[in-house]
């Protein structure tokens, strides 16, 4: 099990406080790999609404963007983390969520809501942490049932 730490940074700009946005820092192995996301809205409804535009961040100084789509068709729902060398997607499949990195399935979330990542890369672990802590599971459910 990898030690992971989440730090919520205080907002220093008045508009950040008014918009209820936060900056998150996720550190693996005592800062060896670090993910930072700026201007994140932790409120689930605001997050879902804003996620289709995307959020900017950086992983070890490398810029990345994470976005999400929600559609009626399961094949069109996903949460994506993209950067120059980063390509991680979390997609729904029949009865679970799958983690796909560089086009190859590298893990899944079981019925017990535990992620199974046999040989995880840092990008995969950070993507799963951000996905879980931001509460993005509802985004990958069918909108018909989610919005009832």
C-alpha positions in Angstrom: 0.0 0.0 0.0 1.4 3.4 -1.0 1.3 6.2 1.5 -0.8 9.1 0.1 -1.4 12.5 1.7 -4.0 15.1 0.6 -3.3 18.8 1.5 -6.0 21.5 1.0 -4.3 24.8 0.4 -5.9 28.0 1.7 -7.2 30.4 -0.9 -5.5 33.7 -0.9 -7.6 35.5 -3.5 -11.0 37.0 -2.6 -12.7 35.5 -5.7 -11.5 32.0 -4.7 -13.1 32.4 -1.3 -16.3 33.8 -2.9 -16.5 31.0 -5.5 -15.7 28.3 -2.8 -12.7 27.0 -4.8 -9.8 25.1 -3.3 -6.3 24.1 -4.4 -5.5 20.4 -3.7 -2.0 18.8 -3.4 -1.7 15.0 -3.3 1.7 13.6 -2.4 2.9 10.0 -2.8 5.7 8.6 -0.7 6.4 11.8 1.3 6.5 14.1 -1.7 8.2 11.9 -4.2 5.4 12.3 -6.7 3.1 15.3 -6.3 -0.1 16.3 -8.0 -1.5 19.8 -7.6 -4.9 20.9 -8.8 -5.9 24.6 -8.9 -9.3 26.2 -8.5 -11.2 22.9 -7.7 -14.8 23.1 -6.6 -15.4 20.4 -4.0 -19.2 20.8 -4.0 -20.5 17.8 -6.0 -23.0 19.6 -8.2 -20.7 22.4 -9.0 -17.9 20.0 -9.7 -20.0 17.9 -12.1 -21.1 21.1 -13.9 -17.6 22.5 -14.2 -15.8 19.2 -14.9 -16.8 19.2 -18.6 -14.7 22.4 -19.0 -11.9 20.8 -17.1 -9.5 21.7 -14.3 -5.8 22.5 -14.7 -3.1 21.1 -12.5 0.4 19.8 -12.5 2.2 16.5 -11.7 5.8 17.0 -10.7 5.9 20.2 -12.6 4.3 18.8 -15.8 1.0 20.4 -16.7 -2.1 18.2 -17.0 -5.9 18.7 -17.4 -8.6 16.6 -16.0 -12.1 16.5 -17.5 -15.2 14.4 -17.3 -18.2 13.6 -19.5 -21.5 12.3 -18.5 -23.9 10.9 -21.2 -26.7 8.5 -21.6 -24.5 6.0 -23.4 -22.0 4.3 -21.1 -19.3 4.4 -23.7 -19.4 8.2 -23.7 -18.9 8.6 -19.9 -15.4 9.0 -18.5 -13.0 11.0 -16.3 -9.8 11.8 -18.2 -6.4 13.0 -17.0 -4.3 14.2 -19.9 -0.9 15.9 -20.3 2.1 15.6 -22.5 3.1 12.2 -21.1 -0.1 11.5 -19.1 -3.1 9.6 -20.5 -5.2 8.0 -17.7 -9.0 7.4 -18.0 -11.5 6.0 -15.6 -14.4 4.5 -17.5 -17.5 2.6 -16.5 -17.9 -1.0 -17.6 -20.7 -3.5 -17.0 -20.6 -3.6 -13.2 -17.4 -1.8 -12.3 -15.1 1.0 -13.1 -12.0 0.5 -15.2 -8.7 2.4 -15.1 -7.1 2.7 -18.5 -3.6 4.1 -19.0 -2.1 4.7 -22.4 -4.9 2.7 -23.9 -4.2 -0.4 -21.7 -6.4 -1.5 -18.8 -4.3 -1.4 -15.7 -6.9 -1.7 -12.9 -10.5 -1.8 -11.8 -12.7 -1.0 -8.8 -14.4 -4.1 -7.4 -18.0 -4.5 -6.0 -16.6 -3.7 -2.5 -15.5 -0.3 -3.8 -11.8 -1.1 -3.5 -9.4 -0.4 -6.3 -7.3 -3.3 -7.6 -4.1 -1.9 -9.2 -1.7 -4.8 -9.7 1.3 -2.8 -10.9 0.3 0.9 -10.5 2.2 3.8 -11.9 2.3 7.1 -10.0 0.0 8.7 -12.5 -2.6 5.9 -12.1 -2.5 6.1 -8.3 -2.8 9.9 -8.3 -5.7 9.7 -10.8 -7.6 7.2 -8.6 -6.9 9.4 -5.4 -8.2 12.5 -7.1 -11.2 10.6 -8.5 -12.2 9.2 -5.1 -11.6 12.3 -3.0 -13.4 14.6 -5.5 -16.4 12.2 -5.4 -16.7 11.8 -9.2 -18.3 8.3 -9.1 -21.8 9.9 -9.7 -20.5 11.4 -12.9 -20.0 7.9 -14.4 -23.5 6.7 -13.5 -26.3 7.0 -15.9 -27.9 10.5 -15.7 -31.4 9.0 -15.8 -30.9 7.2 -12.4 -28.5 9.8 -10.9 -30.8 12.8 -11.4 -34.0 11.1 -10.1 
